[in-house]
mmCIF file of C-alpha atoms in Angstrom:
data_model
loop_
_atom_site.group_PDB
_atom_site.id
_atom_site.type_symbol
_atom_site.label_atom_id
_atom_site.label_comp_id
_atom_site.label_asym_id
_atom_site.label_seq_id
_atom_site.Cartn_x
_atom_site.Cartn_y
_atom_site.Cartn_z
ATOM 1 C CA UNK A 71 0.000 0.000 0.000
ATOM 2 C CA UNK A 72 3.082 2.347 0.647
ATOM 3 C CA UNK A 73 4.520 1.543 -2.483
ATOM 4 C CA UNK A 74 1.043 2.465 -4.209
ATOM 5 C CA UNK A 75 0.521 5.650 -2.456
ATOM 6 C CA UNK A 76 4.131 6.771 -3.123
ATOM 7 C CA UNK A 77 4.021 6.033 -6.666
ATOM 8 C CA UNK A 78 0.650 7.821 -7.237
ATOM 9 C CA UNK A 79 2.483 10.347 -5.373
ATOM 10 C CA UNK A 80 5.358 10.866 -7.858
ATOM 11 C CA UNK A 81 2.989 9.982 -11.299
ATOM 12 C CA UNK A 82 0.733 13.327 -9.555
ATOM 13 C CA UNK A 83 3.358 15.272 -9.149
ATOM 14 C CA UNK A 84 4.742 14.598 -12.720
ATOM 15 C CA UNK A 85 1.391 14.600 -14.217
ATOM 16 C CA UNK A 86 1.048 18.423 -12.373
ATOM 17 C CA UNK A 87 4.481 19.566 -13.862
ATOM 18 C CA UNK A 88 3.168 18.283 -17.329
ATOM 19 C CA UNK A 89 0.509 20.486 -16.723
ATOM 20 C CA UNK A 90 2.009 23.236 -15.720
ATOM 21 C CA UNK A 91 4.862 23.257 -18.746
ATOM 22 C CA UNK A 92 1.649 23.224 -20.989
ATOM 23 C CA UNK A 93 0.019 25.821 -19.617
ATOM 24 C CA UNK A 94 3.210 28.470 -19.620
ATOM 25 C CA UNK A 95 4.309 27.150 -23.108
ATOM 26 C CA UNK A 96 0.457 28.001 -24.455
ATOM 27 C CA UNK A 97 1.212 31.578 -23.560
ATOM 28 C CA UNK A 98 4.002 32.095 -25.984
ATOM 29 C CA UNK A 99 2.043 30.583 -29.036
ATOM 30 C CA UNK A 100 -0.420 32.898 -31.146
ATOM 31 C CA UNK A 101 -3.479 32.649 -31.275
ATOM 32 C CA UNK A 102 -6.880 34.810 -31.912
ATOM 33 C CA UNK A 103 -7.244 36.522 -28.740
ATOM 34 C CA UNK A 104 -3.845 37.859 -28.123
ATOM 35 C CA UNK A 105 -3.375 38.837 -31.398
ATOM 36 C CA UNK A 106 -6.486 41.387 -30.824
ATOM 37 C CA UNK A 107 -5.077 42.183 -27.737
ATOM 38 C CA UNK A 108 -1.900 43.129 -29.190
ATOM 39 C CA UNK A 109 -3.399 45.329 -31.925
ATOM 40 C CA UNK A 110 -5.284 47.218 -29.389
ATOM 41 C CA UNK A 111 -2.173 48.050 -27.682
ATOM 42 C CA UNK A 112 -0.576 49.475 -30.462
ATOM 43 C CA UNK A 113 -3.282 51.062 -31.952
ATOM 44 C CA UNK A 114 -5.156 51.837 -29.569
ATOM 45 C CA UNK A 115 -5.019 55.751 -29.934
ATOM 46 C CA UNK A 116 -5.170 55.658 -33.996
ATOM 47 C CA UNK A 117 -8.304 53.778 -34.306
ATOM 48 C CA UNK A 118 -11.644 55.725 -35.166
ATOM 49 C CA UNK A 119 -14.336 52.779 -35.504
ATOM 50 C CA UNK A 120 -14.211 49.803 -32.948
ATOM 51 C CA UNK A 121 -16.049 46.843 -33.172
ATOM 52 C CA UNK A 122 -17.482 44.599 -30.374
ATOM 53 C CA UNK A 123 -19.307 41.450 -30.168
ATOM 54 C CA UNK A 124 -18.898 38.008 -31.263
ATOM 55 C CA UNK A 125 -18.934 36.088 -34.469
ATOM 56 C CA UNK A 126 -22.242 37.846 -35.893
ATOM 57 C CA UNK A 127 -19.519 41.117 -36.269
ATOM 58 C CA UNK A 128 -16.184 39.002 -36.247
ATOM 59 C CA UNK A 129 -17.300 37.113 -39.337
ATOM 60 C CA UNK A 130 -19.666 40.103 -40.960
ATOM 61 C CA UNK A 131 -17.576 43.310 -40.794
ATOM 62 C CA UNK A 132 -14.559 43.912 -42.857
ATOM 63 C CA UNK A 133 -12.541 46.685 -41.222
ATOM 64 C CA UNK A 134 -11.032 47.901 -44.640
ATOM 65 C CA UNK A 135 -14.160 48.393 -46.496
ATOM 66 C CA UNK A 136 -15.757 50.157 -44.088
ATOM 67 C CA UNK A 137 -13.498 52.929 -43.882
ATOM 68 C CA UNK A 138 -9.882 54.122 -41.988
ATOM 69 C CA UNK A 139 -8.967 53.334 -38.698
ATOM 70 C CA UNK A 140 -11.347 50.527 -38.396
ATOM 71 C CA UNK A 141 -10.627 47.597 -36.092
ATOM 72 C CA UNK A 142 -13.195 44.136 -35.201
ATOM 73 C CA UNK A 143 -12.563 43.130 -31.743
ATOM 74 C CA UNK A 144 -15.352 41.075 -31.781
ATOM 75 C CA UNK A 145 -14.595 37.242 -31.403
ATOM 76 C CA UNK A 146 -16.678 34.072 -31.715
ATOM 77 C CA UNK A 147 -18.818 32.981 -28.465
ATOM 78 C CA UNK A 148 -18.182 36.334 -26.640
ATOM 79 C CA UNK A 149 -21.067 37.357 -24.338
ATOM 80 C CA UNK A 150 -21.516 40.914 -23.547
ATOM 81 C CA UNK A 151 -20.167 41.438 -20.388
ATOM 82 C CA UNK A 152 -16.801 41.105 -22.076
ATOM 83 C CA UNK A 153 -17.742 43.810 -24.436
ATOM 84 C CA UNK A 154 -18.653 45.974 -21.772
ATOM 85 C CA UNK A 155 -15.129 44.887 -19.824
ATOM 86 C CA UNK A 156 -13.117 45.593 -23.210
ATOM 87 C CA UNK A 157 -14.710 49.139 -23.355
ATOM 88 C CA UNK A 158 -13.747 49.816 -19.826
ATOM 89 C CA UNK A 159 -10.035 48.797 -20.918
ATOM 90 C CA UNK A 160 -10.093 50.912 -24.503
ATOM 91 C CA UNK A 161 -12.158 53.444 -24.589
ATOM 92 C CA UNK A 162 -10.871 56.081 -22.301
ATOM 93 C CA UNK A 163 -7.272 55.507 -24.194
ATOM 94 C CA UNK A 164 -9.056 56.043 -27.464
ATOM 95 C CA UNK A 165 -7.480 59.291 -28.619
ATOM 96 C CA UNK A 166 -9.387 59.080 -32.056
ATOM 97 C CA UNK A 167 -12.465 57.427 -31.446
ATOM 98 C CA UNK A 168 -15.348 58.310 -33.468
ATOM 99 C CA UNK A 169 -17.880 55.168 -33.176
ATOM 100 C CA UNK A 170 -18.003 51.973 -31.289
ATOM 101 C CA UNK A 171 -20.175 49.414 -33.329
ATOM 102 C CA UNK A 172 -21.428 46.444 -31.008
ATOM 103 C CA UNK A 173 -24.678 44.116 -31.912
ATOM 104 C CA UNK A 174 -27.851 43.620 -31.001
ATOM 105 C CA UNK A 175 -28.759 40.363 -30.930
ATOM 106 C CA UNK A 176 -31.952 38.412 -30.861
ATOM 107 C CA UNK A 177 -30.644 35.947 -28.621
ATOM 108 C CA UNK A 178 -29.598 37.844 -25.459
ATOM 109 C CA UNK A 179 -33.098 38.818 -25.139
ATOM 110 C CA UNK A 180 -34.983 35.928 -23.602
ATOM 111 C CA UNK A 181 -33.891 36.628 -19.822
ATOM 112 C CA UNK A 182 -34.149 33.047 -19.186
ATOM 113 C CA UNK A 183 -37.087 32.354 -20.582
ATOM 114 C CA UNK A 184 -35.440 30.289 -23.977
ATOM 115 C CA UNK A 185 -36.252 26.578 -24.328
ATOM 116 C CA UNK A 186 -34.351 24.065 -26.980
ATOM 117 C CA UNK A 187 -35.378 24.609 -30.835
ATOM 118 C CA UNK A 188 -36.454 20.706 -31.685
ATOM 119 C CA UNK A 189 -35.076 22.437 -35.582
ATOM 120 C CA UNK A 190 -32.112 23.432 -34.973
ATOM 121 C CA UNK A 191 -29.744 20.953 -36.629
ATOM 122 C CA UNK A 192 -26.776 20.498 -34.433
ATOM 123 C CA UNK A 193 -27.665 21.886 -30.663
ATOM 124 C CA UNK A 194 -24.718 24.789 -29.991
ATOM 125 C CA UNK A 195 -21.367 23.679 -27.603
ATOM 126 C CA UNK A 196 -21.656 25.817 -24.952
ATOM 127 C CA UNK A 197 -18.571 28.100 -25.009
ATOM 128 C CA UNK A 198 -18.632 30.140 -22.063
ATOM 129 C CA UNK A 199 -15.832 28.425 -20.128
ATOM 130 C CA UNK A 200 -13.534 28.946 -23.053
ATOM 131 C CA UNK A 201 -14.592 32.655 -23.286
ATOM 132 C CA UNK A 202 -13.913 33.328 -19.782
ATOM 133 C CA UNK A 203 -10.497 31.484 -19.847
ATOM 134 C CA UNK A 204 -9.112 32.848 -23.300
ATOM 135 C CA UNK A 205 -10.454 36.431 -22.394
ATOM 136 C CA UNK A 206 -8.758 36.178 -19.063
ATOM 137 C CA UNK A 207 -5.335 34.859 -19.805
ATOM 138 C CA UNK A 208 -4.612 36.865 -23.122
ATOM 139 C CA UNK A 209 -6.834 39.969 -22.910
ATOM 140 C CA UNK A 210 -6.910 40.803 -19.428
ATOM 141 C CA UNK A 211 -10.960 40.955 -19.265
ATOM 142 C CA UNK A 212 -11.256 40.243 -15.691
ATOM 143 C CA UNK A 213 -15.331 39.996 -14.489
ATOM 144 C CA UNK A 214 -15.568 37.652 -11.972
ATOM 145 C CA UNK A 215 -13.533 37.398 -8.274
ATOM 146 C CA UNK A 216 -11.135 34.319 -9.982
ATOM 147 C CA UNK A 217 -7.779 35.644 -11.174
ATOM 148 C CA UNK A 218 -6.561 33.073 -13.168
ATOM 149 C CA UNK A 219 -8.835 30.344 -15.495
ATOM 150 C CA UNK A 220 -6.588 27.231 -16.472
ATOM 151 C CA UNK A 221 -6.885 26.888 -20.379
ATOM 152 C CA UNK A 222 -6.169 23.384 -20.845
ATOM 153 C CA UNK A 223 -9.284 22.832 -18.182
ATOM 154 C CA UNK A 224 -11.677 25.034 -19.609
ATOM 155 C CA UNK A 225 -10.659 25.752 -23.236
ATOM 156 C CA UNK A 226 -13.024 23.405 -25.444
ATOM 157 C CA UNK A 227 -10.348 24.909 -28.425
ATOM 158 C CA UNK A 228 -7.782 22.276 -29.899
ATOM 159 C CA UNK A 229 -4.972 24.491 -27.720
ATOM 160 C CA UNK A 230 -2.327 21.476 -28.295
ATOM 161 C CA UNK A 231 -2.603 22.604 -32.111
ATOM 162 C CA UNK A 232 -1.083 25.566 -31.217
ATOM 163 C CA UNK A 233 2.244 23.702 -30.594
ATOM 164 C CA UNK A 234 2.388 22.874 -34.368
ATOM 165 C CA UNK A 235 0.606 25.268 -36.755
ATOM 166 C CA UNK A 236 2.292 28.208 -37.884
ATOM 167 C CA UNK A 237 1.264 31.876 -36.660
ATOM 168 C CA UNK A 238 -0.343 33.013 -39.560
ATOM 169 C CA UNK A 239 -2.873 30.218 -39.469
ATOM 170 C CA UNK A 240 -3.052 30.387 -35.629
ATOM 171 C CA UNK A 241 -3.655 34.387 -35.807
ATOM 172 C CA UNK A 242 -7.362 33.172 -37.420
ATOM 173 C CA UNK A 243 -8.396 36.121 -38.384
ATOM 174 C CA UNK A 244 -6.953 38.848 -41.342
ATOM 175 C CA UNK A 245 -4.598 42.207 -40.174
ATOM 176 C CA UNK A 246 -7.731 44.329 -39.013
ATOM 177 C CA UNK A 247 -9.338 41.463 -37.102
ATOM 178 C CA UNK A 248 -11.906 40.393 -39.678
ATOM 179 C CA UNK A 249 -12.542 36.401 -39.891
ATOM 180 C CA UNK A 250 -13.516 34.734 -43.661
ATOM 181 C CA UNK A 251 -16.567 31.929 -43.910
ATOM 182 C CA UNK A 252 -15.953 31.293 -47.140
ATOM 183 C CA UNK A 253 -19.135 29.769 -48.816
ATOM 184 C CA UNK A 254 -17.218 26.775 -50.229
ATOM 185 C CA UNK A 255 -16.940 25.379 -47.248
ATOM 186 C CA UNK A 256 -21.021 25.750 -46.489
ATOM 187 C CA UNK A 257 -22.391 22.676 -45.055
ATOM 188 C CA UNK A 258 -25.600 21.126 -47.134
ATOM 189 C CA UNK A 259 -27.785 21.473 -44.280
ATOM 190 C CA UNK A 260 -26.790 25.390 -43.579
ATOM 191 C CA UNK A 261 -30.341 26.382 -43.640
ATOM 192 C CA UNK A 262 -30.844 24.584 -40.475
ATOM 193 C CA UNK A 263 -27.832 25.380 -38.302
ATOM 194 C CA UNK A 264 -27.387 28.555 -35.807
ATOM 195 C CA UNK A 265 -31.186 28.928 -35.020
ATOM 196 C CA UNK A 266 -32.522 30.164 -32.259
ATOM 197 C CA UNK A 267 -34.170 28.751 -28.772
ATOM 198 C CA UNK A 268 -37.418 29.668 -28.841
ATOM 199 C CA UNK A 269 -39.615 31.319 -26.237
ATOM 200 C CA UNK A 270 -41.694 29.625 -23.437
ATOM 201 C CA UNK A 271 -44.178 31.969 -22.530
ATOM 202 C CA UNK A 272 -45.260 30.711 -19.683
ATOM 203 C CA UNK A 273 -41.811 32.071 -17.892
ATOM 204 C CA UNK A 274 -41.505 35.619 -16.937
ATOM 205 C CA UNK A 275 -38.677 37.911 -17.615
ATOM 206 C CA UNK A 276 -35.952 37.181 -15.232
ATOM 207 C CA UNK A 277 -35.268 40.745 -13.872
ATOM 208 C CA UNK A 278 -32.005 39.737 -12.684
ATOM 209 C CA UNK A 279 -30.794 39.159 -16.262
ATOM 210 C CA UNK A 280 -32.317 41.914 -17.935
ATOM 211 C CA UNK A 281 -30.600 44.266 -15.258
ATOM 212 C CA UNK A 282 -27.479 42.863 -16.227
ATOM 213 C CA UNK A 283 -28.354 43.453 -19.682
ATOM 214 C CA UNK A 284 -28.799 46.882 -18.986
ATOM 215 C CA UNK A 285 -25.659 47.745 -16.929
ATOM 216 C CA UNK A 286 -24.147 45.898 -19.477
ATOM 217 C CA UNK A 287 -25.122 47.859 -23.102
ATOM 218 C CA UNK A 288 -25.097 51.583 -20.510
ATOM 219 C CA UNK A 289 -21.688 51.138 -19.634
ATOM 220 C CA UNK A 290 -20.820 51.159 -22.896
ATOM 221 C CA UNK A 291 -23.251 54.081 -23.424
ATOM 222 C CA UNK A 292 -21.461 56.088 -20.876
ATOM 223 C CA UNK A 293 -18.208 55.332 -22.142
ATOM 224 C CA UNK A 294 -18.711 56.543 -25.440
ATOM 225 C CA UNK A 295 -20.619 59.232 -24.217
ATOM 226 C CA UNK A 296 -18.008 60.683 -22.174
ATOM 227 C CA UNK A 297 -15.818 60.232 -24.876
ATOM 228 C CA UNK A 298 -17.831 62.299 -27.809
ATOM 229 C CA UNK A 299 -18.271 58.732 -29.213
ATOM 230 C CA UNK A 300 -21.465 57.309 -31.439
ATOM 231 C CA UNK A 301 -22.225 54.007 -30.201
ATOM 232 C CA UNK A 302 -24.260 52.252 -32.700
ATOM 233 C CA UNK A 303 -26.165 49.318 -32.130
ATOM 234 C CA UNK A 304 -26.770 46.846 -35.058
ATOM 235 C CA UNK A 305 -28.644 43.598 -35.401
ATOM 236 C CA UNK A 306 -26.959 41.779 -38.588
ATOM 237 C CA UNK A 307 -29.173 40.257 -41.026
ATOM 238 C CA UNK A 308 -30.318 36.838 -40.991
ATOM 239 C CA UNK A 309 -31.236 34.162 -42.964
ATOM 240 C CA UNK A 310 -35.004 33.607 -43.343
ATOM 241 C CA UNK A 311 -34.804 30.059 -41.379
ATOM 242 C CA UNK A 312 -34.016 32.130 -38.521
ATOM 243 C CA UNK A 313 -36.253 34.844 -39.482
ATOM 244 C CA UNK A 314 -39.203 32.007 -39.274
ATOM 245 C CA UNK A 315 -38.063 30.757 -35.902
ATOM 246 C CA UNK A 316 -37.901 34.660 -34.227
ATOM 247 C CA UNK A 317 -40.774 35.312 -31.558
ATOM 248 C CA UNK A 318 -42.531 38.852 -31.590
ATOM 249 C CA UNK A 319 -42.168 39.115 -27.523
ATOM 250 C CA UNK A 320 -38.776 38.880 -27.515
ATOM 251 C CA UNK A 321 -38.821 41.131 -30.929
ATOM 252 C CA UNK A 322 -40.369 43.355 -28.905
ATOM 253 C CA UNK A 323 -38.724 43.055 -25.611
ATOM 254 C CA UNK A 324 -35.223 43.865 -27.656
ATOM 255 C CA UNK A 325 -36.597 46.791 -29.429
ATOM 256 C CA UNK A 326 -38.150 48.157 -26.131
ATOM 257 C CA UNK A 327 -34.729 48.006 -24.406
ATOM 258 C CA UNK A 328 -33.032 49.271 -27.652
ATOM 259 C CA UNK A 329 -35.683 52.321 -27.512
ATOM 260 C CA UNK A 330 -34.839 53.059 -23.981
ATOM 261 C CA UNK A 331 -31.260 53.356 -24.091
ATOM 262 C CA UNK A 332 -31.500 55.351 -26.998
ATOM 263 C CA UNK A 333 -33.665 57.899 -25.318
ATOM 264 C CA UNK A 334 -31.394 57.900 -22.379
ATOM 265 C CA UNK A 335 -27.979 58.415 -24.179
ATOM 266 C CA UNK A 336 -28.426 60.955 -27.499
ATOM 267 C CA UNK A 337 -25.689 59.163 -28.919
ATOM 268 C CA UNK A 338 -26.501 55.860 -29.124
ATOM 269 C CA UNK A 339 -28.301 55.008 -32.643
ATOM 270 C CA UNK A 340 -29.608 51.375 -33.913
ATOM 271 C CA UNK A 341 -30.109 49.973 -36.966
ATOM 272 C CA UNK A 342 -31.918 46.818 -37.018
ATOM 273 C CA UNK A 343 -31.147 44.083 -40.191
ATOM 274 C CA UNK A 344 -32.751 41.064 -39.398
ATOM 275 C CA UNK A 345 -35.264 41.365 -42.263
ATOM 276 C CA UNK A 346 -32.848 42.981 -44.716
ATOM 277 C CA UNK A 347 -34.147 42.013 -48.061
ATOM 278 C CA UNK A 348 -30.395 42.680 -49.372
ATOM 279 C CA UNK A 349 -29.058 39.861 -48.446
ATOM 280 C CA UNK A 350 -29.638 36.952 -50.507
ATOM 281 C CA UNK A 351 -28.674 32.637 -49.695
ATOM 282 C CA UNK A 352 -25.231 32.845 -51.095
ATOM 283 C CA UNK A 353 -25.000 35.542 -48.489
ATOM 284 C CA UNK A 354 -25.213 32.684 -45.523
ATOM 285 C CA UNK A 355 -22.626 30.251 -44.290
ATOM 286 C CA UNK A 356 -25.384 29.419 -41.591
ATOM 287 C CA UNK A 357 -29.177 31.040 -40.644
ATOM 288 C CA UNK A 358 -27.595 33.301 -38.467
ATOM 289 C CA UNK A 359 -23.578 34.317 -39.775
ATOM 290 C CA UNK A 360 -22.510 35.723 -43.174
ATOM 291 C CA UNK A 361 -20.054 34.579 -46.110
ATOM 292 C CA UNK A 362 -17.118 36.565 -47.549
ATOM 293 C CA UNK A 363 -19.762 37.578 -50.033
ATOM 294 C CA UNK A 364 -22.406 38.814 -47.070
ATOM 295 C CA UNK A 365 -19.720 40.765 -45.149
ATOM 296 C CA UNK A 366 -18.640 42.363 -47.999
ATOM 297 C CA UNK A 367 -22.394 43.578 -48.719
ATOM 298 C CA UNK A 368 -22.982 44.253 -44.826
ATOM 299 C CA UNK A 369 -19.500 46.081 -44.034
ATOM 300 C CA UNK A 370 -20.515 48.814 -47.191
ATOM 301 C CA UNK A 371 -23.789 49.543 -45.377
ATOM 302 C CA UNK A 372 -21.815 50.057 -42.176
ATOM 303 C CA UNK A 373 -19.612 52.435 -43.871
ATOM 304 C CA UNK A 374 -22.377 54.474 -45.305
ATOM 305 C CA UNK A 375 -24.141 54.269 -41.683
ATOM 306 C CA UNK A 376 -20.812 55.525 -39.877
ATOM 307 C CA UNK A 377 -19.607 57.893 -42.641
ATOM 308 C CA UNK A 378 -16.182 56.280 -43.272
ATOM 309 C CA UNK A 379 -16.033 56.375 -46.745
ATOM 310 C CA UNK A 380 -14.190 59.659 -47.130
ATOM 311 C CA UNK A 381 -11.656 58.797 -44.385
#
C-alpha cells in the first residue's frame, strides 16, 4: 500500500508539472485573442471605428471596407459582459475614437425564458468556459472574483494545435481582425444550423438578467458618451430560417430596451437588419452568420451608416 501511495504520489506530481509546462508554453504561441489584444495596444489611440461582439460582427464586418482606422474586436462565443469589460479597458485611451459598433442580438433577449429549438440541426457547444479562460489569460478581461482560469481545463479549443501550426494560421483572423466563412466550405444542411431557442411563454422575464443586460449595453453608453463617441447598435441580417423561428415578444422586448437606451444616451443610434431584403442565400454560411460575399455587402452599409467612406 506504501509503495502504491508513493508512486501515485510521484505519477501526480509529474502529471502536475506536465501540466504546468503546458500551460506556460500556451502563452508564448499565437493565437486569436492575443493577437487582438496586441493590436489594441498598439493602436489603440489611432483607431476611429471599434467593433465589439462576437462572431455575428467578427465574421460580418470587414474593417477595410468600411473605412480608416477601423478595427473588429469582436470574437466568436463572446457574451456581452466582455464587451462591456473591453470598453472599460479601450475606450478612455481612445485618442481618435469616433464610433463603437457592437450588436444587437436576438438571442440575449430571452432573460431566461429560452427553451431548446427541436429544428435546430446540431444543438450549440456551450462556449462560455472557453470565453472566460481565453479572455482572461490573453486579454486581461477580468469579471468575476477568480484571477486566473486554467486553459487546458476550460478551453473546449484544440490548444495542443497551437504547438504545431504556424502563426499566420493560428492568428485566425486577417490584419484588421476580420474572420472569412468562405461559402465553399457551407455545409448542405446550412439552412438549419445557428437557429434560435425559442420562447416559453409561460416564464416571466428574469429581472435579474435583464438588469445585467442593462448595466451591461449603458456602460458602454457612458463610455462613449463621455468620450464624444457614437455608439451604434446593429442587429446583422439573418437568414429567413431564422427569421421564421424569431418570436414577436422577444422582438419586442429587444426593441423596447433598444428604444430606452437610446432615449437615455443621445448618442446611441440602432439599426436593425434582421429582415434585410439585401441579403440573398449565397449571403449565408449558416441562418444566423454571413459569407465573404455577405460581409462584404454588410461592411458597405456600415460604412455608409458611420460615414467612413471619405476617411
Amino acid at each position: 500500500m506504501k509503495k502504491f501511495l508513493t508512486n501515485l504520489l510521484g505519477f501526480s506530481i509529474l502529471a502536475f508539472l506536465m501540466f504546468a509546462v503546458i500551460e506556460v508554453a500556451l502563452l508564448y504561441r499565437p493565437n486569436i485573442y492575443s493577437y487582438k489584444c496586441q493590436y489594441m495596444e498598439d493602436h489603440c489611440k489611432e483607431i476611429r471605428v471599434l467593433l465589439l461582439g462576437s462572431s455575428h460582427i467578427e465574421e460580418a464586418v470587414k474593417p477595410e471596407m468600411v473605412g480608416k482606422g477601423v478595427f473588429n474586436l469582436a470574437i466568436s462565443a463572446r457574451t456581452r459582459e466582455y464587451d462591456a469589460a473591453l470598453a472599460e479597458m479601450y475606450v478612455p485611451r481612445m485618442d481618435s475614437l469616433q464610433a463603437v459598433v457592437m450588436p444587437v442580438d436576438y438571442t440575449s433577449f430571452f432573460f431566461e425564458r429560452q427553451k431548446a429549438n427541436p429544428n435546430e440541426k446540431k444543438a450549440p457547444e456551450s462556449l462560455v468556459a472557453t470565453c472566460r479562460c481565453m479572455h482572461t489569460k490573453y486579454m486581461g478581461t477580468r469579471i468575476d472574483p477568480i484571477w486566473y482560469w486554467s486553459e487546458i481545463l476550460n478551453s473546449k479549443l484544440n490548444y495542443m494545435s497551437r504547438f504545431w501550426n504556424n502563426a499566420k494560421t493560428l492568428q485566425e483572423c486577417d490584419s484588421l481582425g476580420y474572420v472569412k466563412l468562405d461559402i465553399s466550405d457551407r455545409l448542405a444542411d446550412w439552412e438549419q444550423r445557428a437557429l434560435p431557442a425559442l420562447l416559453d411563454e409561460s416564464l416571466p422575464i428574469d429581472g435579474d438578467a435583464y438588469r445585467q443586460m442593462w448595466d451591461i449595453y449603458e456602460t458602454v453608453a457612458q463610455l462613449t458618451q463621455r468620450k464624444g463617441a457614437r455608439l451604434v447598435l446593429v442587429s446583422p441580417p439573418v437568414y429567413k430560417t431564422y427569421q421564421e423561428t424569431i418570436h414577436p415578444i422577444v422582438l419586442n422586448d429587444m426593441r423596447q430596451f433598444v428604444q430606452k437606451l437610446c432615449k437615455q444616451y443621445p448618442n446611441v443610434e440602432y439599426y436593425d437588419f434582421l429582415y434585410d431584403t439585401r441579403f440573398l442565400p449565397e449571403d449565408f454560411n449558416d441562418s444566423s452568420h454571413l459569407t465573404d460575399t455577405g460581409a462584404q455587402k454588410f461592411s458597405t452599409i456600415l460604412r455608409e451608416i458611420i460615414g467612413t467612406s471619405e476617411q
